[in-house]
Amino acid sequence: MAKDALVTNDLAVKFATEKDSPYTRWVAAEGLDIIAAHYVPDLRTVELKPWARRGGSGVFINHEATRTSNDCYVCEIPAGGELAPQRQLFEEMILVLDGHGSTRVWNDAGAEVSFEWGPGSLFAIPLNAHHQHFNGSGQQAARFVASTNLPPVLNLYDDVDFVFGTAHDFPSRFAGEPDYFAPKGEQKGLLLDTNFVADAVNLPLIEAKERGAGGGHIRFAMAKGSMNSHISQFPTATYKKGHRHGPGAHVIILSGEGYSLMWPEGEEPRRYDWGPGTLIVPPNMWFHQHFNSGTQPARYLAFKHEVVSVRNAQGVPKAWISKRVGGDQIDYADEAPVVRETFREALAKVGLEPKMDAAYEAELATLPPKPQETVAV
């Protein structure tokens, strides 16, 4: 059975200083913590600290396995308040968790756009554009979660003033188009080319039978950036196929109740229960699998940095391709018995039975043959 590859303290000490970086030093200088866990039960209630530079409060979430690809942070805007204006030489995607408000975006050329948002709104900040967030309520705080590619950018330049203070517009990214943040977009296969989604919880999805369980899926290209995100949904009493991919996926539960299993190859799965607001961060190349054990459809949003996507020669993510042909997705027919046993037990606790027979049957029609095992001679 595979292990976690733990070594002696003597060897670990030799590499300890390499865990420090310009990025981690910057977060500490901001007076904020980094949550290194790959599971946060509820982003809406996670503890925050005052963030003087932004004028709100926040916490960073950056599992050690993803610390050099992208990060995640939760920020709160006080009731009747606003965050300080900011520009940044890195990309950022935002999901509103609670509250209503607005955001103003502008560049040095004088172009400016404002838009309003509420719970479930999803949008991206154009590269190096000035922006400022406002809380529209005088009674309640507004809270959002964001993912950025700040870690590799700050680690590369090691210059905070350069990253946050460079005067340069990227007009091909943002030129003040009046409809830049309009809730519309062009659908290209599974990809929705848009800069704003008003309600990610109820956004119509596209069938994605390749991921199993009759679920829906949609992918986003926002603000012409290199980061990406996607939403997946699957019916009650069903579950997605297990798969693995590179680091940096921050999976945020939008609706439904259930659990996820995560494990490095060769080890027993570890269970993490979730509901709306839960964050799951699968470590690099750990298999993981999501199960809907509730009475409503389950939906999640995944923030990720595209540069760590592992694809085949046709451009298809290997996480969508059967392990039988060299991909990183486990077919239902090949999953460990504990997967179905655990699911059946979880459903029984709420008086439900699995609705997976149709998914198992549909898979058989396209299931690749198992590769022949090499016989030692």
GROMACS .gro file of C-alpha atoms in nm:
model
  377
    1MET     CA    1   0.000   0.000   0.000
    2ALA     CA    2   0.130   0.347  -0.087
    3LYS     CA    3   0.223   0.581   0.197
    4ASP     CA    4   0.241   0.959   0.235
    5ALA     CA    5   0.616   0.949   0.159
    6LEU     CA    6   0.704   1.094   0.500
    7VAL     CA    7   1.077   1.117   0.571
    8THR     CA    8   1.299   1.168   0.873
    9ASN     CA    9   1.304   1.503   1.051
   10ASP     CA   10   1.669   1.543   0.955
   11LEU     CA   11   1.582   1.536   0.585
   12ALA     CA   12   1.271   1.750   0.630
   13VAL     CA   13   1.473   2.021   0.806
   14LYS     CA   14   1.705   2.046   0.505
   15PHE     CA   15   1.409   2.153   0.290
   16ALA     CA   16   1.210   2.347   0.551
   17THR     CA   17   1.320   2.690   0.430
   18GLU     CA   18   1.193   2.614   0.080
   19LYS     CA   19   0.836   2.613   0.213
   20ASP     CA   20   0.885   2.984   0.276
   21SER     CA   21   0.839   3.212  -0.025
   22PRO     CA   22   0.774   3.574  -0.123
   23TYR     CA   23   0.404   3.480  -0.133
   24THR     CA   24   0.387   3.332   0.217
   25ARG     CA   25   0.590   3.623   0.356
   26TRP     CA   26   0.348   3.869   0.194
   27VAL     CA   27   0.044   3.699   0.349
   28ALA     CA   28   0.212   3.714   0.692
   29ALA     CA   29   0.294   4.083   0.638
   30GLU     CA   30  -0.074   4.143   0.564
   31GLY     CA   31  -0.149   4.010   0.912
   32LEU     CA   32  -0.351   3.717   0.780
   33ASP     CA   33  -0.341   3.341   0.828
   34ILE     CA   34  -0.307   3.070   0.565
   35ILE     CA   35  -0.536   2.771   0.619
   36ALA     CA   36  -0.334   2.478   0.488
   37ALA     CA   37  -0.615   2.220   0.514
   38HIS     CA   38  -0.773   2.061   0.207
   39TYR     CA   39  -1.116   2.072   0.370
   40VAL     CA   40  -1.304   2.372   0.513
   41PRO     CA   41  -1.654   2.279   0.639
   42ASP     CA   42  -1.813   2.620   0.573
   43LEU     CA   43  -1.655   2.923   0.404
   44ARG     CA   44  -1.944   3.137   0.527
   45THR     CA   45  -1.842   3.095   0.889
   46VAL     CA   46  -1.464   3.045   0.867
   47GLU     CA   47  -1.282   3.281   1.103
   48LEU     CA   48  -1.133   3.596   0.947
   49LYS     CA   49  -0.883   3.855   1.069
   50PRO     CA   50  -0.879   4.232   1.007
   51TRP     CA   51  -0.719   4.316   0.672
   52ALA     CA   52  -0.605   4.674   0.711
   53ARG     CA   53  -0.484   4.730   0.355
   54ARG     CA   54  -0.813   4.614   0.203
   55GLY     CA   55  -1.037   4.772   0.466
   56GLY     CA   56  -1.217   4.446   0.542
   57SER     CA   57  -1.125   4.110   0.691
   58GLY     CA   58  -0.994   3.791   0.539
   59VAL     CA   59  -0.812   3.460   0.548
   60PHE     CA   60  -0.611   3.274   0.283
   61ILE     CA   61  -0.662   2.905   0.201
   62ASN     CA   62  -0.365   2.748   0.033
   63HIS     CA   63  -0.302   2.376   0.077
   64GLU     CA   64   0.068   2.293   0.066
   65ALA     CA   65   0.017   2.080  -0.243
   66THR     CA   66  -0.116   2.383  -0.434
   67ARG     CA   67   0.091   2.664  -0.283
   68THR     CA   68   0.286   2.742  -0.601
   69SER     CA   69   0.001   2.720  -0.856
   70ASN     CA   70  -0.286   2.932  -0.727
   71ASP     CA   71  -0.453   3.024  -0.401
   72CYS     CA   72  -0.789   3.099  -0.248
   73TYR     CA   73  -0.902   3.359   0.002
   74VAL     CA   74  -1.220   3.460   0.181
   75CYS     CA   75  -1.291   3.830   0.228
   76GLU     CA   76  -1.566   4.015   0.412
   77ILE     CA   77  -1.686   4.370   0.350
   78PRO     CA   78  -1.834   4.532   0.662
   79ALA     CA   79  -2.195   4.647   0.665
   80GLY     CA   80  -2.226   4.981   0.491
   81GLY     CA   81  -1.859   4.961   0.397
   82GLU     CA   82  -1.630   4.921   0.101
   83LEU     CA   83  -1.291   4.772   0.028
   84ALA     CA   84  -0.999   4.991  -0.071
   85PRO     CA   85  -0.932   5.028  -0.445
   86GLN     CA   86  -0.677   4.781  -0.580
   87ARG     CA   87  -0.505   4.683  -0.903
   88GLN     CA   88  -0.297   4.370  -0.947
   89LEU     CA   89  -0.075   4.198  -1.198
   90PHE     CA   90  -0.248   3.867  -1.145
   91GLU     CA   91  -0.587   3.716  -1.227
   92GLU     CA   92  -0.877   3.669  -0.988
   93MET     CA   93  -1.213   3.490  -0.997
   94ILE     CA   94  -1.478   3.569  -0.735
   95LEU     CA   95  -1.787   3.390  -0.601
   96VAL     CA   96  -2.020   3.587  -0.373
   97LEU     CA   97  -2.113   3.381  -0.068
   98ASP     CA   98  -2.338   3.624   0.119
   99GLY     CA   99  -2.469   3.976   0.075
  100HIS     CA  100  -2.545   4.222  -0.202
  101GLY     CA  101  -2.327   4.496  -0.340
  102SER     CA  102  -2.148   4.636  -0.641
  103THR     CA  103  -1.806   4.652  -0.798
  104ARG     CA  104  -1.644   4.935  -0.991
  105VAL     CA  105  -1.373   4.857  -1.250
  106TRP     CA  106  -1.165   5.115  -1.438
  107ASN     CA  107  -0.833   5.166  -1.613
  108ASP     CA  108  -0.580   5.448  -1.649
  109ALA     CA  109  -0.732   5.549  -1.983
  110GLY     CA  110  -1.045   5.658  -1.799
  111ALA     CA  111  -1.279   5.377  -1.901
  112GLU     CA  112  -1.507   5.269  -1.616
  113VAL     CA  113  -1.780   5.009  -1.560
  114SER     CA  114  -1.989   4.927  -1.251
  115PHE     CA  115  -2.211   4.627  -1.187
  116GLU     CA  116  -2.416   4.480  -0.904
  117TRP     CA  117  -2.390   4.136  -0.749
  118GLY     CA  118  -2.562   3.910  -0.495
  119PRO     CA  119  -2.533   3.560  -0.344
  120GLY     CA  120  -2.412   3.315  -0.607
  121SER     CA  121  -2.274   3.579  -0.843
  122LEU     CA  122  -1.956   3.475  -1.023
  123PHE     CA  123  -1.717   3.713  -1.199
  124ALA     CA  124  -1.350   3.782  -1.276
  125ILE     CA  125  -1.131   4.088  -1.233
  126PRO     CA  126  -0.952   4.190  -1.557
  127LEU     CA  127  -0.573   4.182  -1.536
  128ASN     CA  128  -0.428   4.493  -1.368
  129ALA     CA  129  -0.757   4.683  -1.382
  130HIS     CA  130  -0.838   4.909  -1.090
  131HIS     CA  131  -1.135   4.775  -0.895
  132GLN     CA  132  -1.328   4.840  -0.576
  133HIS     CA  133  -1.601   4.639  -0.402
  134PHE     CA  134  -1.893   4.799  -0.216
  135ASN     CA  135  -2.135   4.643   0.032
  136GLY     CA  136  -2.490   4.740  -0.062
  137SER     CA  137  -2.631   4.671   0.284
  138GLY     CA  138  -2.599   4.890   0.590
  139GLN     CA  139  -2.707   4.604   0.817
  140GLN     CA  140  -2.516   4.292   0.707
  141ALA     CA  141  -2.163   4.211   0.603
  142ALA     CA  142  -2.097   4.080   0.251
  143ARG     CA  143  -1.860   3.787   0.205
  144PHE     CA  144  -1.693   3.642  -0.104
  145VAL     CA  145  -1.440   3.371  -0.186
  146ALA     CA  146  -1.181   3.425  -0.457
  147SER     CA  147  -0.911   3.227  -0.633
  148THR     CA  148  -0.604   3.396  -0.782
  149ASN     CA  149  -0.275   3.309  -0.948
  150LEU     CA  150  -0.087   3.544  -0.715
  151PRO     CA  151   0.150   3.277  -0.576
  152PRO     CA  152   0.352   3.214  -0.895
  153VAL     CA  153   0.340   3.584  -0.992
  154LEU     CA  154   0.468   3.712  -0.659
  155ASN     CA  155   0.720   3.430  -0.628
  156LEU     CA  156   0.852   3.521  -0.973
  157TYR     CA  157   0.894   3.896  -0.923
  158ASP     CA  158   0.937   3.911  -0.543
  159ASP     CA  159   0.832   4.275  -0.557
  160VAL     CA  160   0.503   4.371  -0.391
  161ASP     CA  161   0.509   4.726  -0.527
  162PHE     CA  162   0.551   4.596  -0.882
  163VAL     CA  163   0.268   4.341  -0.852
  164PHE     CA  164   0.023   4.586  -0.692
  165GLY     CA  165   0.147   4.919  -0.826
  166THR     CA  166   0.238   4.889  -1.193
  167ALA     CA  167   0.070   5.153  -1.410
  168HIS     CA  168  -0.016   4.963  -1.727
  169ASP     CA  169  -0.348   4.899  -1.899
  170PHE     CA  170  -0.422   4.579  -2.088
  171PRO     CA  171  -0.687   4.706  -2.332
  172SER     CA  172  -0.722   4.364  -2.493
  173ARG     CA  173  -0.836   4.237  -2.154
  174PHE     CA  174  -1.049   4.537  -2.051
  175ALA     CA  175  -1.121   4.862  -2.234
  176GLY     CA  176  -1.429   4.978  -2.046
  177GLU     CA  177  -1.684   4.804  -2.267
  178PRO     CA  178  -2.029   4.904  -2.128
  179ASP     CA  179  -2.156   4.545  -2.139
  180TYR     CA  180  -1.833   4.388  -2.009
  181PHE     CA  181  -2.006   4.252  -1.699
  182ALA     CA  182  -2.347   4.191  -1.855
  183PRO     CA  183  -2.495   3.848  -1.765
  184LYS     CA  184  -2.451   3.704  -2.113
  185GLY     CA  185  -2.194   3.511  -2.313
  186GLU     CA  186  -2.116   3.288  -2.607
  187GLN     CA  187  -2.146   2.912  -2.560
  188LYS     CA  188  -1.868   2.712  -2.727
  189GLY     CA  189  -1.927   2.345  -2.651
  190LEU     CA  190  -1.897   2.312  -2.275
  191LEU     CA  191  -1.726   2.652  -2.253
  192LEU     CA  192  -1.923   2.968  -2.170
  193ASP     CA  193  -1.726   3.279  -2.268
  194THR     CA  194  -1.851   3.538  -2.020
  195ASN     CA  195  -1.729   3.777  -1.752
  196PHE     CA  196  -2.028   3.764  -1.518
  197VAL     CA  197  -2.278   3.503  -1.400
  198ALA     CA  198  -2.560   3.649  -1.193
  199ASP     CA  199  -2.655   3.323  -1.019
  200ALA     CA  200  -2.418   3.028  -1.037
  201VAL     CA  201  -2.651   2.819  -0.820
  202ASN     CA  202  -2.927   2.815  -1.084
  203LEU     CA  203  -2.732   2.860  -1.409
  204PRO     CA  204  -2.849   2.610  -1.678
  205LEU     CA  205  -2.589   2.342  -1.750
  206ILE     CA  206  -2.502   2.114  -2.041
  207GLU     CA  207  -2.523   1.735  -2.029
  208ALA     CA  208  -2.189   1.574  -1.952
  209LYS     CA  209  -2.248   1.200  -1.948
  210GLU     CA  210  -1.872   1.135  -1.964
  211ARG     CA  211  -1.845   1.227  -1.594
  212GLY     CA  212  -2.117   0.980  -1.505
  213ALA     CA  213  -2.450   0.985  -1.318
  214GLY     CA  214  -2.640   1.191  -1.576
  215GLY     CA  215  -2.499   1.517  -1.451
  216GLY     CA  216  -2.464   1.861  -1.604
  217HIS     CA  217  -2.149   2.065  -1.657
  218ILE     CA  218  -2.033   2.405  -1.779
  219ARG     CA  219  -1.688   2.562  -1.805
  220PHE     CA  220  -1.597   2.930  -1.799
  221ALA     CA  221  -1.350   3.155  -1.977
  222MET     CA  222  -1.360   3.484  -1.786
  223ALA     CA  223  -1.189   3.821  -1.843
  224LYS     CA  224  -0.973   3.660  -2.114
  225GLY     CA  225  -0.758   3.506  -1.841
  226SER     CA  226  -0.555   3.188  -1.805
  227MET     CA  227  -0.744   3.075  -1.494
  228ASN     CA  228  -1.055   2.867  -1.539
  229SER     CA  229  -1.355   2.741  -1.350
  230HIS     CA  230  -1.639   2.500  -1.400
  231ILE     CA  231  -1.970   2.400  -1.245
  232SER     CA  232  -2.092   2.041  -1.216
  233GLN     CA  233  -2.425   1.910  -1.092
  234PHE     CA  234  -2.556   1.558  -1.034
  235PRO     CA  235  -2.893   1.415  -0.922
  236THR     CA  236  -2.983   1.291  -0.577
  237ALA     CA  237  -2.871   0.938  -0.484
  238THR     CA  238  -2.598   0.944  -0.754
  239TYR     CA  239  -2.226   1.011  -0.764
  240LYS     CA  240  -1.957   1.121  -1.006
  241LYS     CA  241  -1.674   0.904  -1.131
  242GLY     CA  242  -1.351   0.913  -0.935
  243HIS     CA  243  -1.066   1.099  -1.102
  244ARG     CA  244  -0.743   1.288  -1.036
  245HIS     CA  245  -0.564   1.590  -1.177
  246GLY     CA  246  -0.295   1.844  -1.100
  247PRO     CA  247  -0.298   2.083  -0.804
  248GLY     CA  248  -0.501   2.395  -0.748
  249ALA     CA  249  -0.866   2.290  -0.777
  250HIS     CA  250  -1.076   2.466  -0.513
  251VAL     CA  251  -1.415   2.291  -0.511
  252ILE     CA  252  -1.694   2.499  -0.351
  253ILE     CA  253  -2.030   2.335  -0.282
  254LEU     CA  254  -2.313   2.554  -0.413
  255SER     CA  255  -2.613   2.336  -0.327
  256GLY     CA  256  -2.706   1.993  -0.197
  257GLU     CA  257  -2.562   1.766   0.068
  258GLY     CA  258  -2.321   1.478   0.042
  259TYR     CA  259  -1.959   1.385   0.083
  260SER     CA  260  -1.636   1.342  -0.108
  261LEU     CA  261  -1.377   1.066  -0.094
  262MET     CA  262  -1.012   1.157  -0.152
  263TRP     CA  263  -0.707   0.934  -0.157
  264PRO     CA  264  -0.358   0.898  -0.303
  265GLU     CA  265  -0.324   0.595  -0.528
  266GLY     CA  266  -0.289   0.276  -0.328
  267GLU     CA  267  -0.440   0.411  -0.004
  268GLU     CA  268  -0.784   0.385   0.152
  269PRO     CA  269  -1.030   0.669   0.070
  270ARG     CA  270  -1.082   0.943   0.329
  271ARG     CA  271  -1.429   1.089   0.369
  272TYR     CA  272  -1.525   1.458   0.389
  273ASP     CA  273  -1.890   1.554   0.443
  274TRP     CA  274  -2.020   1.870   0.275
  275GLY     CA  275  -2.308   2.111   0.226
  276PRO     CA  276  -2.346   2.460   0.079
  277GLY     CA  277  -2.033   2.663   0.152
  278THR     CA  278  -1.795   2.370   0.201
  279LEU     CA  279  -1.454   2.388   0.033
  280ILE     CA  280  -1.270   2.077  -0.088
  281VAL     CA  281  -0.911   2.109  -0.219
  282PRO     CA  282  -0.790   1.777  -0.367
  283PRO     CA  283  -0.412   1.748  -0.324
  284ASN     CA  284  -0.198   1.706  -0.633
  285MET     CA  285  -0.289   1.385  -0.821
  286TRP     CA  286  -0.506   1.248  -0.542
  287PHE     CA  287  -0.810   1.058  -0.664
  288HIS     CA  288  -1.135   1.215  -0.548
  289GLN     CA  289  -1.501   1.141  -0.596
  290HIS     CA  290  -1.818   1.335  -0.511
  291PHE     CA  291  -2.139   1.175  -0.380
  292ASN     CA  292  -2.489   1.323  -0.352
  293SER     CA  293  -2.643   1.164  -0.043
  294GLY     CA  294  -2.911   1.431   0.002
  295THR     CA  295  -3.261   1.484  -0.129
  296GLN     CA  296  -3.179   1.763  -0.379
  297PRO     CA  297  -2.945   1.791  -0.680
  298ALA     CA  298  -2.589   1.868  -0.573
  299ARG     CA  299  -2.389   2.139  -0.748
  300TYR     CA  300  -2.033   2.261  -0.704
  301LEU     CA  301  -1.803   2.526  -0.850
  302ALA     CA  302  -1.435   2.451  -0.904
  303PHE     CA  303  -1.177   2.728  -0.937
  304LYS     CA  304  -0.849   2.620  -1.099
  305HIS     CA  305  -0.543   2.748  -1.283
  306GLU     CA  306  -0.536   2.610  -1.638
  307VAL     CA  307  -0.156   2.579  -1.657
  308VAL     CA  308  -0.174   2.272  -1.435
  309SER     CA  309  -0.433   2.095  -1.647
  310VAL     CA  310  -0.319   1.752  -1.767
  311ARG     CA  311  -0.457   1.680  -2.116
  312ASN     CA  312  -0.408   1.428  -2.394
  313ALA     CA  313  -0.286   1.508  -2.746
  314GLN     CA  314  -0.642   1.599  -2.849
  315GLY     CA  315  -0.674   1.858  -2.574
  316VAL     CA  316  -0.912   1.651  -2.359
  317PRO     CA  317  -0.845   1.662  -1.983
  318LYS     CA  318  -0.714   1.324  -1.871
  319ALA     CA  319  -0.948   1.350  -1.572
  320TRP     CA  320  -1.230   1.286  -1.825
  321ILE     CA  321  -1.060   0.981  -1.979
  322SER     CA  322  -1.078   0.621  -1.857
  323LYS     CA  323  -0.777   0.479  -1.677
  324ARG     CA  324  -0.821   0.180  -1.907
  325VAL     CA  325  -0.684   0.386  -2.198
  326GLY     CA  326  -0.427   0.588  -2.005
  327GLY     CA  327  -0.649   0.855  -1.852
  328ASP     CA  328  -0.708   0.954  -1.490
  329GLN     CA  329  -1.077   0.868  -1.446
  330ILE     CA  330  -1.190   0.548  -1.272
  331ASP     CA  331  -1.477   0.372  -1.448
  332TYR     CA  332  -1.766   0.262  -1.230
  333ALA     CA  333  -1.687  -0.097  -1.323
  334ASP     CA  334  -1.338  -0.062  -1.178
  335GLU     CA  335  -1.409   0.123  -0.853
  336ALA     CA  336  -1.332  -0.040  -0.518
  337PRO     CA  337  -1.622  -0.221  -0.346
  338VAL     CA  338  -1.598   0.022  -0.052
  339VAL     CA  339  -1.721   0.303  -0.279
  340ARG     CA  340  -2.065   0.149  -0.336
  341GLU     CA  341  -2.088   0.012   0.017
  342THR     CA  342  -2.020   0.353   0.173
  343PHE     CA  343  -2.271   0.521  -0.059
  344ARG     CA  344  -2.544   0.269   0.015
  345GLU     CA  345  -2.492   0.315   0.390
  346ALA     CA  346  -2.497   0.696   0.363
  347LEU     CA  347  -2.825   0.692   0.171
  348ALA     CA  348  -2.986   0.442   0.408
  349LYS     CA  349  -2.941   0.690   0.694
  350VAL     CA  350  -3.180   0.932   0.517
  351GLY     CA  351  -3.418   0.667   0.385
  352LEU     CA  352  -3.288   0.660   0.027
  353GLU     CA  353  -3.149   0.397  -0.207
  354PRO     CA  354  -2.885   0.443  -0.479
  355LYS     CA  355  -3.009   0.546  -0.824
  356MET     CA  356  -2.697   0.430  -1.002
  357ASP     CA  357  -2.815   0.125  -1.201
  358ALA     CA  358  -2.883   0.330  -1.515
  359ALA     CA  359  -2.539   0.493  -1.494
  360TYR     CA  360  -2.368   0.157  -1.449
  361GLU     CA  361  -2.560   0.014  -1.746
  362ALA     CA  362  -2.492   0.313  -1.972
  363GLU     CA  363  -2.119   0.289  -1.904
  364LEU     CA  364  -2.101  -0.069  -2.030
  365ALA     CA  365  -2.191   0.040  -2.384
  366THR     CA  366  -1.875   0.249  -2.419
  367LEU     CA  367  -1.645   0.086  -2.164
  368PRO     CA  368  -1.297   0.027  -2.309
  369PRO     CA  369  -1.157  -0.321  -2.258
  370LYS     CA  370  -0.917  -0.367  -1.971
  371PRO     CA  371  -0.554  -0.361  -2.079
  372GLN     CA  372  -0.400  -0.705  -2.083
  373GLU     CA  373  -0.177  -0.770  -1.785
  374THR     CA  374   0.186  -0.849  -1.859
  375VAL     CA  375   0.274  -1.200  -1.750
  376ALA     CA  376   0.620  -1.243  -1.602
  377VAL     CA  377   0.830  -1.516  -1.759
   0.00000   0.00000   0.00000
